[in-house]
């Protein structure tokens, strides 16, 4: 089940971090890593990862701060905290703030992998798994990259439009910011980039979905937040 799953490790102790990354890669996961809180937070917020392994004692930005920020932006992203032996308060607070699980240092690779697998099994559907979405009067088919309507009409979707729509559908429970879309659909850092690209693609998608651009019902504009998918069930 590790195929195509990306795991971010935020840990400042080099030996521990390297041990985790090696084990993850050996198990077939894609591994991202950060050795300080600041970089870790940026990756956790903007990179497309499926799970975060988070050390609580970090230079730059505390693990607890990172956990809070991640929870605000990605409410369902699984996070496992790495805590020191004896630090029960940290563990309790971490779980309270929204960590999915914890491991206590020193931990074995086998134990960590078992936790990772268990947490991934419980986590909601990943964006890549979304195959189609119902839209008013039809269905968006991500495999065939098209929207089919009950009246027989079909609109082809470009690769980018498909990824954009799929991402919004996968995160339908919330508004997705233009920066997050640039990071996860365009795979570029949003810093200093115009978000107009996103707006133009959304406008084209609305046309293809027969959404009303003056009063959208499928791809909603959430003022000050971004875009949100409001079509039918997957
Ligand atoms: Ca540490």
PDB file of C-alpha atoms and ligand atoms in Angstrom:
ATOM      1  CA  UNK A   1       0.000   0.000   0.000  1.00  0.00           C
ATOM      2  CA  UNK A   2       3.064   2.255   0.046  1.00  0.00           C
ATOM      3  CA  UNK A   3       2.968   2.970  -3.697  1.00  0.00           C
ATOM      4  CA  UNK A   4       2.715   6.685  -4.452  1.00  0.00           C
ATOM      5  CA  UNK A   5       2.459   7.730  -0.813  1.00  0.00           C
ATOM      6  CA  UNK A   6       4.590  10.661   0.323  1.00  0.00           C
ATOM      7  CA  UNK A   7       5.683  10.990   3.941  1.00  0.00           C
ATOM      8  CA  UNK A   8       7.290  14.112   5.371  1.00  0.00           C
ATOM      9  CA  UNK A   9       9.722  13.686   8.267  1.00  0.00           C
ATOM     10  CA  UNK A  10      10.445  16.782  10.388  1.00  0.00           C
ATOM     11  CA  UNK A  11      13.280  15.946  12.764  1.00  0.00           C
ATOM     12  CA  UNK A  12      16.435  17.897  13.611  1.00  0.00           C
ATOM     13  CA  UNK A  13      18.538  14.974  14.852  1.00  0.00           C
ATOM     14  CA  UNK A  14      20.332  13.844  11.757  1.00  0.00           C
ATOM     15  CA  UNK A  15      20.822  10.181  12.680  1.00  0.00           C
ATOM     16  CA  UNK A  16      17.181   9.690  13.618  1.00  0.00           C
ATOM     17  CA  UNK A  17      15.940  11.557  10.545  1.00  0.00           C
ATOM     18  CA  UNK A  18      18.171   9.567   8.223  1.00  0.00           C
ATOM     19  CA  UNK A  19      17.131   6.304   9.829  1.00  0.00           C
ATOM     20  CA  UNK A  20      13.467   7.124   9.300  1.00  0.00           C
ATOM     21  CA  UNK A  21      13.958   8.286   5.710  1.00  0.00           C
ATOM     22  CA  UNK A  22      15.914   5.117   4.842  1.00  0.00           C
ATOM     23  CA  UNK A  23      13.235   2.913   6.361  1.00  0.00           C
ATOM     24  CA  UNK A  24      10.446   4.771   4.554  1.00  0.00           C
ATOM     25  CA  UNK A  25      12.201   4.545   1.212  1.00  0.00           C
ATOM     26  CA  UNK A  26      12.984   0.885   1.778  1.00  0.00           C
ATOM     27  CA  UNK A  27       9.264   0.298   2.386  1.00  0.00           C
ATOM     28  CA  UNK A  28       8.474   2.037  -0.917  1.00  0.00           C
ATOM     29  CA  UNK A  29       7.293   5.418   0.348  1.00  0.00           C
ATOM     30  CA  UNK A  30       8.371   8.711  -1.152  1.00  0.00           C
ATOM     31  CA  UNK A  31      10.230  10.536   1.619  1.00  0.00           C
ATOM     32  CA  UNK A  32      10.447  14.305   2.141  1.00  0.00           C
ATOM     33  CA  UNK A  33      12.485  15.683   5.030  1.00  0.00           C
ATOM     34  CA  UNK A  34      13.193  18.856   6.963  1.00  0.00           C
ATOM     35  CA  UNK A  35      15.786  19.380   9.699  1.00  0.00           C
ATOM     36  CA  UNK A  36      14.161  22.433  11.285  1.00  0.00           C
ATOM     37  CA  UNK A  37      10.725  23.694  12.182  1.00  0.00           C
ATOM     38  CA  UNK A  38      10.533  26.515   9.668  1.00  0.00           C
ATOM     39  CA  UNK A  39      11.231  24.392   6.574  1.00  0.00           C
ATOM     40  CA  UNK A  40       9.141  21.605   8.023  1.00  0.00           C
ATOM     41  CA  UNK A  41       6.131  23.849   8.438  1.00  0.00           C
ATOM     42  CA  UNK A  42       6.435  25.194   4.912  1.00  0.00           C
ATOM     43  CA  UNK A  43       6.616  21.681   3.453  1.00  0.00           C
ATOM     44  CA  UNK A  44       3.762  20.431   5.598  1.00  0.00           C
ATOM     45  CA  UNK A  45       1.544  23.304   4.494  1.00  0.00           C
ATOM     46  CA  UNK A  46       2.435  23.426   0.820  1.00  0.00           C
ATOM     47  CA  UNK A  47       3.900  20.140  -0.370  1.00  0.00           C
ATOM     48  CA  UNK A  48       1.548  17.367  -1.269  1.00  0.00           C
ATOM     49  CA  UNK A  49       2.207  14.780   1.406  1.00  0.00           C
ATOM     50  CA  UNK A  50       0.023  12.015   2.787  1.00  0.00           C
ATOM     51  CA  UNK A  51       1.434  11.809   6.299  1.00  0.00           C
ATOM     52  CA  UNK A  52       3.779  13.809   8.558  1.00  0.00           C
ATOM     53  CA  UNK A  53       6.206  12.418  11.133  1.00  0.00           C
ATOM     54  CA  UNK A  54       6.794  15.306  13.486  1.00  0.00           C
ATOM     55  CA  UNK A  55       9.433  15.673  16.179  1.00  0.00           C
ATOM     56  CA  UNK A  56       8.171  17.962  18.938  1.00  0.00           C
ATOM     57  CA  UNK A  57      11.535  19.404  20.018  1.00  0.00           C
ATOM     58  CA  UNK A  58      12.745  21.430  17.044  1.00  0.00           C
ATOM     59  CA  UNK A  59      14.822  24.538  16.487  1.00  0.00           C
ATOM     60  CA  UNK A  60      13.083  27.420  14.726  1.00  0.00           C
ATOM     61  CA  UNK A  61       9.478  26.520  15.337  1.00  0.00           C
ATOM     62  CA  UNK A  62       8.179  24.072  17.915  1.00  0.00           C
ATOM     63  CA  UNK A  63       6.523  20.857  16.813  1.00  0.00           C
ATOM     64  CA  UNK A  64       3.376  21.827  18.678  1.00  0.00           C
ATOM     65  CA  UNK A  65       3.155  25.115  16.725  1.00  0.00           C
ATOM     66  CA  UNK A  66       3.594  23.191  13.482  1.00  0.00           C
ATOM     67  CA  UNK A  67       0.872  20.766  14.488  1.00  0.00           C
ATOM     68  CA  UNK A  68      -1.534  23.615  15.236  1.00  0.00           C
ATOM     69  CA  UNK A  69      -0.866  25.343  11.917  1.00  0.00           C
ATOM     70  CA  UNK A  70      -1.122  22.081   9.956  1.00  0.00           C
ATOM     71  CA  UNK A  71      -4.461  21.314  11.588  1.00  0.00           C
ATOM     72  CA  UNK A  72      -5.822  24.741  10.605  1.00  0.00           C
ATOM     73  CA  UNK A  73      -4.872  24.288   6.950  1.00  0.00           C
ATOM     74  CA  UNK A  74      -5.128  20.501   6.462  1.00  0.00           C
ATOM     75  CA  UNK A  75      -7.629  19.203   9.023  1.00  0.00           C
ATOM     76  CA  UNK A  76      -7.377  15.582   7.865  1.00  0.00           C
ATOM     77  CA  UNK A  77      -3.646  15.239   7.065  1.00  0.00           C
ATOM     78  CA  UNK A  78      -2.373  12.388   9.281  1.00  0.00           C
ATOM     79  CA  UNK A  79       0.345  13.413  11.745  1.00  0.00           C
ATOM     80  CA  UNK A  80       2.359  11.102  14.013  1.00  0.00           C
ATOM     81  CA  UNK A  81       4.392  12.892  16.683  1.00  0.00           C
ATOM     82  CA  UNK A  82       7.798  11.699  17.843  1.00  0.00           C
ATOM     83  CA  UNK A  83       8.131  12.310  21.564  1.00  0.00           C
ATOM     84  CA  UNK A  84      10.833  11.896  24.171  1.00  0.00           C
ATOM     85  CA  UNK A  85      10.639   9.166  26.759  1.00  0.00           C
ATOM     86  CA  UNK A  86       8.923  10.384  29.878  1.00  0.00           C
ATOM     87  CA  UNK A  87       7.297  13.382  28.174  1.00  0.00           C
ATOM     88  CA  UNK A  88       3.709  12.326  28.864  1.00  0.00           C
ATOM     89  CA  UNK A  89       2.487  15.931  28.898  1.00  0.00           C
ATOM     90  CA  UNK A  90       3.734  16.442  25.331  1.00  0.00           C
ATOM     91  CA  UNK A  91       1.990  13.293  24.206  1.00  0.00           C
ATOM     92  CA  UNK A  92      -1.311  14.270  25.758  1.00  0.00           C
ATOM     93  CA  UNK A  93      -1.121  17.818  24.440  1.00  0.00           C
ATOM     94  CA  UNK A  94      -0.124  16.568  20.978  1.00  0.00           C
ATOM     95  CA  UNK A  95      -3.101  14.241  20.799  1.00  0.00           C
ATOM     96  CA  UNK A  96      -5.325  17.032  22.055  1.00  0.00           C
ATOM     97  CA  UNK A  97      -4.067  19.423  19.370  1.00  0.00           C
ATOM     98  CA  UNK A  98      -4.864  16.786  16.776  1.00  0.00           C
ATOM     99  CA  UNK A  99      -1.986  14.333  16.296  1.00  0.00           C
ATOM    100  CA  UNK A 100      -3.273  10.979  15.036  1.00  0.00           C
ATOM    101  CA  UNK A 101      -0.756   8.917  16.974  1.00  0.00           C
ATOM    102  CA  UNK A 102       2.663   9.087  18.671  1.00  0.00           C
ATOM    103  CA  UNK A 103       5.803   7.041  19.048  1.00  0.00           C
ATOM    104  CA  UNK A 104       8.209   7.336  21.937  1.00  0.00           C
ATOM    105  CA  UNK A 105      11.945   7.683  21.349  1.00  0.00           C
ATOM    106  CA  UNK A 106      13.907   5.522  21.054  1.00  0.00           C
ATOM    107  CA  UNK A 107      11.588   3.569  18.770  1.00  0.00           C
ATOM    108  CA  UNK A 108      12.299   0.689  16.419  1.00  0.00           C
ATOM    109  CA  UNK A 109      11.829   1.070  12.688  1.00  0.00           C
ATOM    110  CA  UNK A 110       9.397  -1.835  12.827  1.00  0.00           C
ATOM    111  CA  UNK A 111       7.231  -0.074  15.405  1.00  0.00           C
ATOM    112  CA  UNK A 112       7.267   3.199  13.467  1.00  0.00           C
ATOM    113  CA  UNK A 113       6.271   1.476  10.216  1.00  0.00           C
ATOM    114  CA  UNK A 114       3.425  -0.331  11.958  1.00  0.00           C
ATOM    115  CA  UNK A 115       2.107   3.025  13.250  1.00  0.00           C
ATOM    116  CA  UNK A 116       2.476   4.628   9.805  1.00  0.00           C
ATOM    117  CA  UNK A 117       0.509   1.839   8.153  1.00  0.00           C
ATOM    118  CA  UNK A 118      -2.202   1.889  10.808  1.00  0.00           C
ATOM    119  CA  UNK A 119      -2.642   5.662  10.577  1.00  0.00           C
ATOM    120  CA  UNK A 120      -2.713   5.586   6.757  1.00  0.00           C
ATOM    121  CA  UNK A 121      -5.377   2.869   6.844  1.00  0.00           C
ATOM    122  CA  UNK A 122      -7.589   5.075   8.993  1.00  0.00           C
ATOM    123  CA  UNK A 123      -7.044   8.268   7.004  1.00  0.00           C
ATOM    124  CA  UNK A 124      -9.620   9.555   4.516  1.00  0.00           C
ATOM    125  CA  UNK A 125      -9.409   8.937   0.822  1.00  0.00           C
ATOM    126  CA  UNK A 126      -6.348  10.366  -0.829  1.00  0.00           C
ATOM    127  CA  UNK A 127      -6.716  12.759  -3.790  1.00  0.00           C
ATOM    128  CA  UNK A 128      -5.212  10.246  -6.226  1.00  0.00           C
ATOM    129  CA  UNK A 129      -7.912   7.744  -5.434  1.00  0.00           C
ATOM    130  CA  UNK A 130     -10.740   9.986  -6.597  1.00  0.00           C
ATOM    131  CA  UNK A 131     -11.844   8.590  -9.955  1.00  0.00           C
ATOM    132  CA  UNK A 132     -14.874  10.694 -10.764  1.00  0.00           C
ATOM    133  CA  UNK A 133     -17.296  13.233  -9.384  1.00  0.00           C
ATOM    134  CA  UNK A 134     -20.943  13.886 -10.059  1.00  0.00           C
ATOM    135  CA  UNK A 135     -21.667  17.354 -11.368  1.00  0.00           C
ATOM    136  CA  UNK A 136     -25.065  18.860 -12.158  1.00  0.00           C
ATOM    137  CA  UNK A 137     -26.381  17.093 -15.261  1.00  0.00           C
ATOM    138  CA  UNK A 138     -23.411  14.803 -15.672  1.00  0.00           C
ATOM    139  CA  UNK A 139     -20.216  13.284 -14.373  1.00  0.00           C
ATOM    140  CA  UNK A 140     -16.558  14.342 -14.411  1.00  0.00           C
ATOM    141  CA  UNK A 141     -14.430  11.301 -15.277  1.00  0.00           C
ATOM    142  CA  UNK A 142     -10.803  11.835 -14.197  1.00  0.00           C
ATOM    143  CA  UNK A 143      -9.487   8.643 -15.796  1.00  0.00           C
ATOM    144  CA  UNK A 144     -10.825   9.551 -19.238  1.00  0.00           C
ATOM    145  CA  UNK A 145     -10.298  13.260 -18.650  1.00  0.00           C
ATOM    146  CA  UNK A 146     -13.752  14.344 -19.719  1.00  0.00           C
ATOM    147  CA  UNK A 147     -17.074  15.621 -18.466  1.00  0.00           C
ATOM    148  CA  UNK A 148     -20.070  13.676 -19.793  1.00  0.00           C
ATOM    149  CA  UNK A 149     -23.557  15.124 -19.658  1.00  0.00           C
ATOM    150  CA  UNK A 150     -26.867  13.267 -19.620  1.00  0.00           C
ATOM    151  CA  UNK A 151     -27.761  14.891 -22.958  1.00  0.00           C
ATOM    152  CA  UNK A 152     -24.820  13.100 -24.586  1.00  0.00           C
ATOM    153  CA  UNK A 153     -22.496  16.101 -24.763  1.00  0.00           C
ATOM    154  CA  UNK A 154     -18.857  15.623 -23.697  1.00  0.00           C
ATOM    155  CA  UNK A 155     -16.214  18.174 -22.813  1.00  0.00           C
ATOM    156  CA  UNK A 156     -12.591  17.091 -22.810  1.00  0.00           C
ATOM    157  CA  UNK A 157     -10.451  18.224 -19.877  1.00  0.00           C
ATOM    158  CA  UNK A 158      -6.786  19.089 -20.163  1.00  0.00           C
ATOM    159  CA  UNK A 159      -4.357  17.295 -17.856  1.00  0.00           C
ATOM    160  CA  UNK A 160      -4.095  20.410 -15.661  1.00  0.00           C
ATOM    161  CA  UNK A 161      -7.858  20.925 -15.538  1.00  0.00           C
ATOM    162  CA  UNK A 162      -8.267  17.286 -14.528  1.00  0.00           C
ATOM    163  CA  UNK A 163      -5.729  17.615 -11.706  1.00  0.00           C
ATOM    164  CA  UNK A 164      -7.226  20.894 -10.545  1.00  0.00           C
ATOM    165  CA  UNK A 165     -10.760  19.530 -10.412  1.00  0.00           C
ATOM    166  CA  UNK A 166      -9.618  16.288  -8.816  1.00  0.00           C
ATOM    167  CA  UNK A 167      -7.791  18.201  -6.102  1.00  0.00           C
ATOM    168  CA  UNK A 168     -10.818  20.367  -5.338  1.00  0.00           C
ATOM    169  CA  UNK A 169     -13.073  17.289  -5.255  1.00  0.00           C
ATOM    170  CA  UNK A 170     -10.679  15.445  -2.928  1.00  0.00           C
ATOM    171  CA  UNK A 171     -10.711  18.423  -0.537  1.00  0.00           C
ATOM    172  CA  UNK A 172     -14.378  19.245  -0.985  1.00  0.00           C
ATOM    173  CA  UNK A 173     -15.024  19.761   2.710  1.00  0.00           C
ATOM    174  CA  UNK A 174     -13.170  23.094   2.662  1.00  0.00           C
ATOM    175  CA  UNK A 175     -12.134  26.075   0.555  1.00  0.00           C
ATOM    176  CA  UNK A 176      -8.721  25.573  -1.063  1.00  0.00           C
ATOM    177  CA  UNK A 177      -6.464  28.610  -1.420  1.00  0.00           C
ATOM    178  CA  UNK A 178      -4.856  29.600  -4.715  1.00  0.00           C
ATOM    179  CA  UNK A 179      -1.423  29.134  -3.098  1.00  0.00           C
ATOM    180  CA  UNK A 180      -2.267  25.576  -2.110  1.00  0.00           C
ATOM    181  CA  UNK A 181      -3.451  24.885  -5.653  1.00  0.00           C
ATOM    182  CA  UNK A 182      -0.231  26.273  -7.120  1.00  0.00           C
ATOM    183  CA  UNK A 183       1.785  24.071  -4.752  1.00  0.00           C
ATOM    184  CA  UNK A 184      -0.169  20.861  -5.239  1.00  0.00           C
ATOM    185  CA  UNK A 185      -1.563  21.043  -8.763  1.00  0.00           C
ATOM    186  CA  UNK A 186       1.092  23.126 -10.525  1.00  0.00           C
ATOM    187  CA  UNK A 187       3.801  21.818  -8.159  1.00  0.00           C
ATOM    188  CA  UNK A 188       5.456  25.224  -7.913  1.00  0.00           C
ATOM    189  CA  UNK A 189       6.142  27.396  -4.925  1.00  0.00           C
ATOM    190  CA  UNK A 190       3.457  30.088  -4.766  1.00  0.00           C
ATOM    191  CA  UNK A 191       5.937  32.692  -3.594  1.00  0.00           C
ATOM    192  CA  UNK A 192       5.966  35.704  -5.905  1.00  0.00           C
ATOM    193  CA  UNK A 193       3.783  33.986  -8.489  1.00  0.00           C
ATOM    194  CA  UNK A 194       0.608  35.369  -9.892  1.00  0.00           C
ATOM    195  CA  UNK A 195      -2.490  33.497  -8.802  1.00  0.00           C
ATOM    196  CA  UNK A 196      -4.188  34.638 -11.987  1.00  0.00           C
ATOM    197  CA  UNK A 197      -3.215  31.307 -13.595  1.00  0.00           C
ATOM    198  CA  UNK A 198      -5.436  29.511 -11.120  1.00  0.00           C
ATOM    199  CA  UNK A 199      -8.334  31.886 -11.766  1.00  0.00           C
ATOM    200  CA  UNK A 200      -8.073  31.401 -15.522  1.00  0.00           C
ATOM    201  CA  UNK A 201      -8.121  27.620 -15.185  1.00  0.00           C
ATOM    202  CA  UNK A 202     -11.089  27.748 -12.830  1.00  0.00           C
ATOM    203  CA  UNK A 203     -12.932  29.952 -15.333  1.00  0.00           C
ATOM    204  CA  UNK A 204     -12.303  27.425 -18.117  1.00  0.00           C
ATOM    205  CA  UNK A 205     -13.314  24.534 -15.890  1.00  0.00           C
ATOM    206  CA  UNK A 206     -16.573  26.284 -15.042  1.00  0.00           C
ATOM    207  CA  UNK A 207     -17.362  26.569 -18.738  1.00  0.00           C
ATOM    208  CA  UNK A 208     -16.693  22.884 -19.296  1.00  0.00           C
ATOM    209  CA  UNK A 209     -18.779  21.937 -16.255  1.00  0.00           C
ATOM    210  CA  UNK A 210     -21.593  24.215 -17.497  1.00  0.00           C
ATOM    211  CA  UNK A 211     -21.245  26.134 -14.265  1.00  0.00           C
ATOM    212  CA  UNK A 212     -22.645  29.676 -14.219  1.00  0.00           C
ATOM    213  CA  UNK A 213     -19.633  31.995 -14.048  1.00  0.00           C
ATOM    214  CA  UNK A 214     -21.813  34.864 -12.761  1.00  0.00           C
ATOM    215  CA  UNK A 215     -23.299  32.701 -10.031  1.00  0.00           C
ATOM    216  CA  UNK A 216     -21.234  29.482  -9.719  1.00  0.00           C
ATOM    217  CA  UNK A 217     -22.938  26.421  -8.218  1.00  0.00           C
ATOM    218  CA  UNK A 218     -20.168  23.824  -8.734  1.00  0.00           C
ATOM    219  CA  UNK A 219     -16.843  25.625  -8.307  1.00  0.00           C
ATOM    220  CA  UNK A 220     -17.580  28.217  -5.677  1.00  0.00           C
ATOM    221  CA  UNK A 221     -15.429  31.267  -5.011  1.00  0.00           C
ATOM    222  CA  UNK A 222     -15.019  31.626  -1.266  1.00  0.00           C
ATOM    223  CA  UNK A 223     -14.119  35.242  -0.614  1.00  0.00           C
ATOM    224  CA  UNK A 224     -10.684  35.646   0.942  1.00  0.00           C
ATOM    225  CA  UNK A 225     -10.108  31.850   0.995  1.00  0.00           C
ATOM    226  CA  UNK A 226     -10.067  30.372  -2.493  1.00  0.00           C
ATOM    227  CA  UNK A 227     -12.184  27.822  -4.328  1.00  0.00           C
ATOM    228  CA  UNK A 228     -14.446  25.042  -3.178  1.00  0.00           C
ATOM    229  CA  UNK A 229     -16.083  22.150  -5.033  1.00  0.00           C
ATOM    230  CA  UNK A 230     -19.809  21.936  -4.340  1.00  0.00           C
ATOM    231  CA  UNK A 231     -20.966  19.289  -6.846  1.00  0.00           C
ATOM    232  CA  UNK A 232     -22.633  15.982  -6.103  1.00  0.00           C
ATOM    233  CA  UNK A 233     -21.319  12.913  -4.320  1.00  0.00           C
ATOM    234  CA  UNK A 234     -18.252  11.039  -5.597  1.00  0.00           C
TER     235      UNK A 234
HETATM  236 CA1  LIG B   1      14.573  17.118  18.277  1.00  0.00          CA
END
